[in-house]
Amino acid sequence: MGSTVILSSDDEDSDISESEMDEYGDKMYLNLKGGKLKVRLSPQTFVCPYCPNKKKPSFQYKDLLQHAAGVGNSNSDKRSSKEKASHLALVKYLQQDLADSAVEAEPSSKRQKNGNSIQDCDQDEKLVYPWKGIVVNIPTTKAQDGRSAGESGSKLRDEYILRGFNPTRVRPLWNYWGHSGTAIVEFNKDWNGLHNGLLFDKAYRVDGHGKKDWLKKDCPKMGLYAWIARADDYNGNNIIGENLRKTGDLKTIAELTEEEARKQQKLVQNLTQLVEEKKKDMKQIEELCSVKSKELNQLMEEKEKNEQKHYRELNAIQERTMSHIQKIVDDHEKLKRLLESEKKKLEIKGNELAKREVHNGTERKKLTEDLEQNASKNSSLELAAMEQQKADEEVKKLAEDQRRQKEELHEKIIRLERQRDQKQAIELEVEQLKGQLNVMKHMGSDGDAEIVKKVEIIYKDLGEKEGELEDLDKFNQTLILRERRTNDELQEARKELVNIMKEWKTTIGVKRMGELVTKPFVDAMQQKYCQQDVEDRAVEVLQLWEDYLKDPDWHPYKRIKLENQDREVEVIDDTDEKLRELKADLGDGPYNAVTKALLEINEYNPSGRYITTELWNLKEDRKATLEEGVTCLLDQWEKAKRKRGMA
């Protein structure tokens, strides 16, 4: 089938240096690739062309690769440089040129057997776990101090990785005399690690460097010997046994398989229990959703009742307002007629006085004075009538604006209610049509023409309902815009009412929100200082705290959660240093005045920190409604009218 090449006498006698090994290896590789040296005897058998006197003349592919790599990477001095270089060239040739063909030519039954090396071994044999290998006869050298030294495990680990054993670590063993010439090869803890360990053991057995070869007494030991760690190694009274007992344990493959099966069963049980718990949680969530749905329905019913009650109250307020406005208009008409009659009387009297001409100087003087008084009264009455007319027009305008805004608000609420009912009804119809459509789709698979026609009708109705729903959404947006405009108009009316009532001394007036009250500071200063310095000191302190209130960097607030509610509110932080100093220095009066002003600023103008005006119910110390302001304005108008009538 093939022939092996025996090195010539010149090659055997002469050796090469380590620097020439690469060049010599390339030369041997070219000889192998050119076919000068036969390596492959058959699709399943191979031969080492550099070892013709080997006891085992032929190899499997993997065995030959392990043999060539072992010789090429050997640290033994008995291996020449040429022998190492030629075997490394053989490794390169096997990996690059024969790897694919060897795999294809290998029988499937053989590949399956090689892939299941774990199943081929004794399942009840005790091995050291985590999987470990043992390497002995590692070359060492003596140092000057008498201690042995050797190479690190990383080089040997790289060699084993190259040979396909994939160890995670090679750990040389050291004792008191230095390097012991032995090492522990550590593999992964999984089944792949065991597979690599068994291949590691087999490679050295095939090469005649296994454990049995090492234990032969009458045989010279050259090169490395290695095997996978077993029970006898674990229990040995040497440095290897001590190290194995510290870092591992004895287990069989069957025990590990059973343990893995138990873990798998436990995992399945845990997952089953978790699924049952999730089902219980889902059931609880469904029950909770049912309860919340009932509560929501009750809340909707209560909301509808409250809205109806609000509508009734709003109608009652509107009726009272209309009757009050009507009364004002009637009084205005009466007063207007009274003014007209007085004006006519004055004109008649003026005409009579003008006709009375006397020659007496005294009578003429009296007549002149009467005419002047008459003209003055007439002018005053005309001015009063003009002022009255302006006031009447303003009152009418305010009353009409309020009536119109309330009517628009009432109509808007009614439209929103109708729109909501229509939208809910349409959404319900859309959902019903979608449900019918899904049912028809499933039924239509039988090819019934009538069902297909019904599906088309439902599609058409669904499109119309969706169009109606889109129109309602547009109408809703229009109503929202109108509501915003109405609110803006109400705010403008409130501002106008504030401007009118600024100087009035009534129960409904104007309050400056965030303004400090002077009296508590003056009282505190009177108690602390003499009477002469009270006013000046009070003004200084008051100005200081007004500056503090305007400072946006001073934020003496904290957020607290209300009881039985989810929302949070801001309150005064009583631990603030400035407030604590104020209370300790001047007492509760100034402290309460400052905290009240802080709360008003935080409510009405937290960003600007300046004083704002607000329509206020001075009697009840609260924000006044627009209706209260208009009612107060009408009362003041009636009082002014009665005073003018009495005059």
XYZ file of C-alpha atoms in Angstrom:
647
model
C 0.000 0.000 0.000
C 2.696 2.468 0.880
C 6.201 2.764 2.134
C 7.918 4.479 4.988
C 11.105 6.474 4.662
C 14.091 5.709 6.799
C 16.339 8.666 7.537
C 19.784 8.410 5.970
C 22.894 7.872 8.015
C 23.810 11.512 7.546
C 20.441 12.597 8.915
C 20.724 10.270 11.859
C 24.246 11.288 12.732
C 23.820 15.013 12.350
C 21.292 17.099 14.269
C 20.029 20.654 13.880
C 19.749 23.587 16.264
C 16.456 24.889 17.595
C 16.637 27.944 15.297
C 16.763 25.625 12.246
C 13.775 23.518 13.338
C 11.185 25.672 11.553
C 13.060 25.533 8.254
C 13.556 21.781 8.560
C 9.877 21.328 9.493
C 8.760 23.246 6.383
C 10.974 21.000 4.260
C 9.424 17.846 5.765
C 5.929 19.269 5.288
C 6.604 19.861 1.573
C 7.848 16.268 1.250
C 4.662 14.994 2.885
C 2.429 17.209 0.759
C 4.290 16.228 -2.450
C 3.669 12.533 -1.785
C 7.314 11.617 -1.208
C 6.390 10.195 2.188
C 3.340 7.934 2.484
C 1.151 8.517 5.522
C -2.246 7.132 4.550
C -2.411 3.379 4.006
C -6.200 3.094 3.640
C -9.254 5.200 4.303
C -9.199 4.058 7.946
C -5.488 3.412 8.662
C -2.450 5.690 8.764
C 1.262 5.207 9.446
C 4.015 7.373 10.916
C 6.748 7.635 8.232
C 9.361 8.627 10.852
C 8.862 5.673 13.209
C 9.327 2.487 11.044
C 10.366 0.319 13.981
C 7.248 1.112 16.031
C 5.570 -1.926 17.604
C 2.214 -0.692 16.310
C 2.775 -0.191 12.552
C -0.601 1.484 11.768
C -2.795 4.081 13.538
C -6.263 5.535 13.385
C -6.319 9.217 12.383
C -6.760 10.600 15.906
C -4.202 8.196 17.371
C -1.589 9.194 14.798
C -2.320 12.887 15.414
C -1.882 12.435 19.167
C 1.355 10.418 18.611
C 2.838 13.086 16.296
C 1.866 15.952 18.612
C 3.266 14.104 21.647
C 6.661 13.503 20.002
C 6.848 16.983 18.437
C 6.100 18.757 21.737
C 8.104 16.374 23.914
C 10.522 17.822 26.480
C 12.646 14.668 26.571
C 16.342 15.034 25.721
C 16.235 11.635 23.976
C 14.160 13.138 21.171
C 16.388 14.890 18.615
C 15.504 18.261 17.123
C 15.059 16.691 13.675
C 12.717 14.069 15.101
C 10.616 16.747 16.841
C 10.549 18.993 13.737
C 9.531 16.130 11.424
C 6.714 15.033 13.774
C 5.444 18.662 14.020
C 5.418 18.758 10.204
C 3.347 15.554 10.290
C 0.860 17.259 12.695
C 0.540 20.181 10.286
C 0.017 17.813 7.332
C -2.628 15.779 9.168
C -4.581 18.855 10.307
C -4.453 20.826 7.039
C -4.459 18.172 4.324
C -5.971 14.963 5.709
C -8.471 16.125 8.337
C -11.585 16.344 6.085
C -10.873 13.179 4.102
C -10.187 11.214 7.277
C -13.510 12.254 8.778
C -15.405 11.356 5.594
C -13.665 8.000 5.255
C -14.290 7.000 8.870
C -17.312 4.632 9.216
C -20.409 6.103 10.805
C -20.501 3.376 13.480
C -16.907 4.156 14.408
C -17.557 7.925 14.552
C -20.542 7.300 16.777
C -18.438 5.144 19.058
C -15.710 7.778 19.290
C -18.318 10.460 19.984
C -19.748 8.439 22.899
C -16.541 7.598 24.767
C -18.413 8.196 28.058
C -20.855 5.368 27.286
C -17.989 3.012 26.400
C -16.314 3.351 29.809
C -17.320 1.669 33.072
C -20.304 3.572 34.482
C -19.630 2.364 38.051
C -15.903 3.145 38.103
C -15.062 5.830 40.677
C -13.357 8.862 39.179
C -12.168 12.071 40.795
C -14.752 14.830 40.369
C -14.264 17.556 39.137
C -12.502 15.586 36.397
C -8.727 15.643 36.717
C -5.781 14.077 34.969
C -2.346 13.199 36.375
C 0.971 13.872 34.588
C 4.239 12.406 35.920
C 7.913 12.283 34.926
C 8.021 16.019 34.114
C 11.665 17.063 33.566
C 13.156 19.103 36.436
C 16.498 20.736 37.102
C 18.429 21.279 40.314
C 19.063 24.842 41.394
C 22.048 26.034 43.419
C 20.087 25.826 46.660
C 19.300 22.155 45.993
C 15.636 22.716 45.184
C 14.092 21.324 41.998
C 12.673 23.619 39.331
C 10.493 22.965 36.307
C 8.443 24.671 33.650
C 5.061 26.298 34.405
C 1.815 24.517 33.675
C 0.689 27.041 31.049
C 3.018 25.633 28.373
C 1.785 22.095 28.963
C -1.825 23.339 28.980
C -1.340 25.018 25.571
C 0.127 21.792 24.216
C -2.898 19.786 25.436
C -5.293 22.339 23.967
C -3.502 21.975 20.622
C -3.929 18.206 20.854
C -7.670 18.623 21.422
C -7.932 17.735 25.161
C -9.103 21.292 26.116
C -8.006 21.386 29.799
C -8.898 24.463 31.863
C -5.655 24.400 33.830
C -2.428 22.424 34.342
C -1.192 22.809 37.924
C 2.333 21.564 38.793
C 2.668 20.108 42.308
C 5.372 21.530 44.587
C 6.702 20.280 47.895
C 9.476 21.194 50.277
C 12.179 20.158 47.774
C 10.621 22.195 44.945
C 9.000 20.909 41.769
C 7.796 17.335 42.332
C 7.865 16.389 38.639
C 4.094 15.814 38.693
C 1.097 17.961 37.714
C -2.689 17.908 37.932
C -4.608 18.524 34.678
C -8.042 20.045 35.394
C -10.963 19.636 32.968
C -14.443 21.202 32.878
C -17.025 19.828 35.325
C -19.534 18.930 32.597
C -19.790 15.850 30.364
C -17.549 17.463 27.753
C -14.842 17.722 30.392
C -15.187 13.985 31.154
C -15.049 13.203 27.422
C -11.817 15.206 27.064
C -10.352 13.493 30.152
C -11.080 10.050 28.763
C -9.507 10.989 25.408
C -6.490 12.313 27.338
C -6.180 8.966 29.168
C -6.612 6.944 25.951
C -4.013 8.957 24.011
C -1.285 8.187 26.535
C -2.344 4.529 26.787
C -2.136 4.138 22.996
C 1.283 5.817 22.961
C 2.567 3.396 25.647
C 2.716 6.132 28.314
C -0.375 5.313 30.370
C -0.626 4.414 34.037
C 0.117 0.711 33.543
C 3.230 1.588 31.562
C 4.360 3.914 34.349
C 3.869 1.250 37.023
C 6.028 -1.333 35.156
C 9.158 -1.708 37.217
C 11.703 -3.150 34.792
C 11.049 -0.677 31.962
C 13.012 2.579 31.509
C 10.814 5.671 31.800
C 11.258 8.287 29.078
C 8.920 11.195 28.319
C 5.663 12.110 30.045
C 3.201 9.562 31.446
C -0.393 10.553 32.105
C -3.822 9.132 32.939
C -7.203 10.228 34.318
C -7.431 10.362 38.140
C -9.225 7.370 39.693
C -9.943 5.991 43.177
C -6.468 4.521 43.767
C -4.882 7.895 42.919
C -7.341 9.672 45.240
C -6.527 7.341 48.150
C -2.751 7.295 47.559
C -0.363 8.373 50.336
C 1.614 10.798 48.226
C 1.494 14.405 47.110
C -0.952 13.532 44.307
C -3.426 11.828 46.654
C -3.242 14.676 49.196
C -3.949 17.253 46.506
C -6.812 15.256 44.988
C -8.475 14.826 48.393
C -8.273 18.572 49.009
C -9.753 19.648 45.673
C -12.077 16.823 44.605
C -14.257 13.883 45.502
C -14.885 10.342 44.207
C -17.981 9.820 42.095
C -19.199 7.406 39.470
C -20.781 8.346 36.166
C -23.953 6.554 37.249
C -24.128 8.631 40.447
C -23.715 11.865 38.511
C -26.387 10.753 36.045
C -28.806 9.995 38.884
C -27.990 13.289 40.593
C -28.612 15.169 37.374
C -31.923 13.318 36.922
C -32.944 14.251 40.491
C -32.112 17.912 39.824
C -34.126 17.791 36.621
C -37.100 16.209 38.436
C -36.894 18.802 41.203
C -36.779 21.578 38.602
C -39.903 20.153 36.930
C -41.683 19.974 40.313
C -40.739 23.561 41.105
C -41.959 24.755 37.727
C -45.229 22.833 38.166
C -45.740 24.402 41.585
C -44.966 27.834 40.125
C -47.574 27.297 37.385
C -50.180 26.354 40.013
C -49.378 29.461 42.034
C -49.695 31.619 38.915
C -53.097 30.067 38.224
C -54.225 30.912 41.769
C -52.940 34.466 41.333
C -54.832 34.781 38.048
C -58.019 33.601 39.746
C -57.571 36.147 42.534
C -56.959 38.896 39.977
C -60.137 37.940 38.103
C -62.140 38.043 41.345
C -60.600 41.425 42.190
C -61.499 42.739 38.717
C -65.083 41.604 39.239
C -65.282 43.410 42.586
C -63.730 46.565 41.128
C -66.183 46.440 38.221
C -69.119 46.377 40.643
C -67.629 49.267 42.619
C -67.129 51.237 39.396
C -70.769 50.711 38.427
C -71.877 51.960 41.850
C -69.644 55.018 41.494
C -71.132 55.758 38.068
C -74.650 55.578 39.516
C -73.670 57.925 42.362
C -72.082 60.282 39.836
C -75.287 60.413 37.785
C -77.308 61.165 40.933
C -74.914 63.963 41.907
C -75.076 65.431 38.401
C -78.882 65.465 38.501
C -78.777 67.161 41.889
C -76.315 69.703 40.503
C -78.624 70.434 37.560
C -81.541 71.084 39.921
C -79.475 73.436 42.083
C -78.173 75.229 38.994
C -81.724 75.763 37.693
C -82.826 77.117 41.074
C -79.891 79.559 41.170
C -80.647 80.665 37.624
C -84.317 81.306 38.462
C -83.385 83.363 41.523
C -80.858 85.350 39.508
C -83.376 86.091 36.745
C -86.004 87.281 39.245
C -83.413 89.490 40.943
C -82.344 90.985 37.607
C -85.965 91.600 36.659
C -86.509 93.422 39.948
C -83.450 95.612 39.262
C -84.750 96.472 35.792
C -88.195 97.415 37.201
C -86.634 99.641 39.871
C -84.490 101.262 37.222
C -87.557 102.096 35.132
C -89.337 103.599 38.144
C -86.328 105.735 39.007
C -86.008 106.846 35.410
C -89.651 107.978 35.340
C -89.162 109.798 38.638
C -86.152 111.649 37.240
C -88.091 112.629 34.128
C -90.944 114.055 36.213
C -88.550 116.055 38.394
C -86.844 117.384 35.314
C -90.154 118.569 33.869
C -91.074 120.266 37.158
C -87.758 122.097 37.185
C -88.221 123.217 33.584
C -91.705 124.568 34.411
C -90.393 126.376 37.459
C -87.546 127.833 35.421
C -89.980 129.125 32.846
C -92.086 130.700 35.554
C -89.058 132.353 37.145
C -87.898 133.617 33.783
C -91.301 135.283 33.168
C -91.256 136.984 36.527
C -89.472 140.163 35.799
C -89.575 142.855 38.464
C -88.046 146.245 38.527
C -87.145 146.088 42.164
C -83.448 145.417 42.608
C -84.024 143.177 45.594
C -86.532 141.041 43.730
C -84.232 140.954 40.688
C -81.325 139.784 42.869
C -83.511 137.131 44.493
C -84.686 136.019 41.094
C -81.056 135.753 39.893
C -80.113 133.648 42.924
C -83.122 131.404 42.390
C -82.188 130.974 38.759
C -78.604 130.060 39.679
C -79.773 127.563 42.314
C -82.224 126.101 39.863
C -79.505 125.733 37.207
C -77.126 124.116 39.753
C -79.792 121.620 40.860
C -80.653 120.869 37.261
C -76.985 120.236 36.413
C -76.544 117.991 39.469
C -79.645 116.018 38.564
C -78.422 115.574 35.017
C -75.003 114.346 36.222
C -76.670 111.997 38.691
C -78.908 110.692 35.938
C -75.883 110.079 33.699
C -73.988 108.312 36.461
C -77.076 106.291 37.284
C -77.445 105.335 33.650
C -73.792 104.221 33.450
C -74.155 102.167 36.641
C -77.380 100.645 35.346
C -75.708 99.698 32.076
C -72.776 98.072 33.907
C -75.109 96.163 36.212
C -77.214 95.038 33.268
C -74.119 93.978 31.369
C -72.751 91.959 34.308
C -76.142 90.374 34.998
C -76.666 89.563 31.328
C -73.144 88.106 31.019
C -73.689 85.935 34.081
C -77.060 84.738 32.824
C -75.686 83.996 29.370
C -72.613 82.167 30.742
C -74.762 80.027 33.035
C -77.105 79.165 30.195
C -74.156 78.222 27.966
C -72.614 76.168 30.768
C -75.930 74.386 31.372
C -76.378 73.681 27.658
C -72.792 72.486 27.390
C -73.249 70.045 30.299
C -76.435 68.695 28.706
C -74.673 68.300 25.338
C -71.738 66.556 26.977
C -74.090 64.167 28.765
C -75.912 63.386 25.524
C -72.648 63.031 23.684
C -71.284 60.668 26.345
C -74.453 58.525 26.181
C -74.320 58.497 22.378
C -70.614 57.646 22.372
C -71.104 54.805 24.861
C -74.055 53.473 22.851
C -72.077 53.641 19.593
C -69.023 51.985 21.198
C -71.305 49.236 22.508
C -72.820 48.770 19.049
C -69.323 48.712 17.491
C -68.191 46.015 19.913
C -71.369 44.018 19.256
C -70.832 44.328 15.486
C -67.206 43.234 15.852
C -68.333 40.223 17.894
C -70.953 39.356 15.272
C -68.340 39.823 12.574
C -65.939 37.397 14.268
C -68.743 34.833 14.613
C -69.699 35.290 10.956
C -66.071 34.868 9.887
C -65.895 31.495 11.629
C -69.246 30.435 10.232
C -68.407 31.730 6.756
C -65.667 29.155 6.275
C -68.368 26.613 5.270
C -69.084 28.649 2.104
C -72.669 29.779 2.983
C -73.584 32.675 0.639
C -76.175 34.078 3.052
C -73.623 34.307 5.854
C -71.169 36.066 3.508
C -73.878 38.615 2.661
C -74.568 39.206 6.369
C -70.856 39.749 6.946
C -70.818 42.431 4.213
C -73.843 44.174 5.833
C -72.136 44.072 9.232
C -68.970 45.517 7.659
C -71.024 48.374 6.229
C -72.812 49.046 9.563
C -69.472 48.923 11.367
C -68.012 51.558 9.029
C -71.050 53.827 9.576
C -70.816 53.458 13.361
C -67.106 54.221 13.325
C -67.847 57.327 11.228
C -70.494 58.429 13.761
C -68.012 57.851 16.561
C -65.409 59.982 14.749
C -67.997 62.792 14.296
C -68.808 62.649 18.008
C -65.106 62.938 18.860
C -64.842 66.060 16.668
C -67.965 67.512 18.317
C -66.482 66.768 21.724
C -63.316 68.687 20.825
C -65.461 71.649 19.703
C -67.313 71.648 23.040
C -64.022 71.538 24.929
C -62.807 74.620 23.042
C -66.073 76.405 23.825
C -65.737 75.484 27.481
C -62.244 76.977 27.567
C -63.513 80.218 26.011
C -66.368 80.334 28.541
C -63.918 79.862 31.402
C -61.739 82.670 30.012
C -64.779 84.960 29.854
C -65.694 84.086 33.463
C -62.158 84.922 34.562
C -62.336 88.264 32.728
C -65.673 89.030 34.429
C -64.132 88.152 37.795
C -61.178 90.487 37.130
C -63.566 93.295 36.155
C -65.558 92.748 39.336
C -62.320 92.909 41.382
C -61.452 96.272 39.801
C -64.941 97.665 40.577
C -65.009 96.505 44.219
C -61.456 97.469 45.226
C -62.469 100.473 47.349
C -65.759 99.131 48.746
C -66.212 98.421 52.447
C -68.597 95.463 52.251
C -68.649 91.785 53.213
C -67.493 90.960 49.659
C -64.288 92.785 48.849
C -60.786 92.362 47.479
C -57.912 90.706 49.355
C -54.209 90.978 48.507
C -52.994 87.361 48.574
C -49.503 86.904 50.037
C -49.372 90.331 51.750
C -47.924 90.466 55.255
C -50.177 91.824 58.030
C -48.465 94.672 59.938
C -50.266 94.448 63.311
C -48.631 91.203 64.627
C -45.174 92.671 64.032
C -46.043 95.949 65.749
C -47.521 94.109 68.763
C -44.429 91.903 69.041
C -42.133 94.925 68.873
C -44.111 96.720 71.588
C -43.554 93.802 73.937
C -39.842 93.530 73.136
C -38.638 97.142 72.729
C -39.438 100.642 74.072
C -42.274 102.722 72.648
C -40.024 105.121 70.698
C -38.349 102.494 68.504
C -41.391 100.292 67.891
C -42.546 101.658 64.541
C -39.069 101.923 62.987
C -38.063 98.433 64.107
C -41.391 96.971 62.967
C -40.962 98.523 59.491
C -37.419 97.123 59.193
C -38.437 93.606 60.223
C -41.514 93.750 57.979
C -39.430 94.791 54.961
C -36.920 92.020 55.709
C -39.616 89.329 55.717
C -41.252 90.787 52.607
C -37.885 90.302 50.851
C -37.745 86.728 52.158
C -41.219 86.048 50.729
C -40.151 87.316 47.300
C -36.974 85.144 47.264
C -37.615 82.153 44.922
C -34.656 80.227 46.403
C -36.339 80.071 49.815
C -38.726 77.114 49.755
C -39.934 76.319 53.309
C -42.432 73.643 52.226
C -42.709 69.878 52.513
C -45.023 67.322 50.907
C -47.269 65.070 53.015
C -49.785 62.402 52.069
C -53.379 62.955 53.228
C -55.061 60.250 55.253
C -57.303 57.892 53.270
C -56.172 59.589 50.028
C -53.537 58.894 47.394
C -52.579 62.494 46.579
C -49.920 64.588 48.318
C -50.117 68.268 49.369
C -47.534 70.904 50.252
C -47.548 72.309 53.801
C -45.256 74.600 55.782
C -42.014 72.949 56.886
C -41.925 73.820 60.596
C -38.271 72.711 60.758
C -37.140 75.577 58.480
C -34.337 77.518 60.154
C -35.656 81.010 59.326
C -39.176 80.257 60.562
C -37.861 78.704 63.762
C -35.720 81.806 64.454
C -38.732 84.091 63.786
C -40.950 82.137 66.195
C -38.268 82.074 68.884
C -37.501 85.799 68.479
C -40.945 87.442 68.004
C -43.481 84.763 68.987
C -46.524 83.140 67.374
C -48.125 86.321 65.930
C -45.496 87.182 63.294
C -44.849 83.458 62.700
C -48.530 82.836 61.878
C -48.647 85.943 59.641
C -45.592 84.778 57.638
C -46.802 81.167 57.288
C -50.257 82.381 56.164
C -48.655 84.614 53.512
C -46.438 81.678 52.380
C -49.465 79.411 51.938
C -51.332 82.110 49.954
C -48.295 82.697 47.680
C -47.848 78.936 47.130
C -51.523 78.636 46.170
C -51.968 81.711 43.955
C -48.518 82.539 42.562
C -45.776 80.019 43.473
C -43.545 80.840 40.499
C -43.682 84.658 40.452
C -43.693 85.170 44.244
C -45.553 88.524 44.004
C -48.826 89.718 45.551
C -52.074 89.082 43.634
C -55.643 90.301 44.214
C -58.619 87.988 44.736
C -62.363 88.457 45.207
C -62.856 87.593 48.886
C -65.693 86.924 51.327
C -64.409 89.009 54.241
C -67.102 87.813 56.619
C -66.402 84.085 56.186
C -62.670 84.587 55.310
C -62.759 82.590 52.071
C -62.667 83.061 48.307
C -65.925 84.624 47.092
C -67.877 83.217 44.160
C -68.789 85.286 41.113
C -72.470 85.074 42.096
C -71.707 86.549 45.544
C -69.786 89.416 43.927
C -72.631 90.245 41.520
C -75.220 90.054 44.339
C -73.140 92.420 46.482
C -72.752 94.801 43.525
C -76.533 94.867 43.016
C -77.132 95.489 46.743
C -74.745 98.448 46.686
C -76.489 99.787 43.612
C -79.885 99.616 45.361
C -78.487 101.393 48.443
C -77.033 104.154 46.299
C -80.359 104.454 44.461
C -82.302 104.792 47.731
C -79.909 107.486 48.983
C -80.346 109.511 45.801
C -84.136 109.120 46.084
C -84.057 110.393 49.663
C -81.908 113.323 48.602
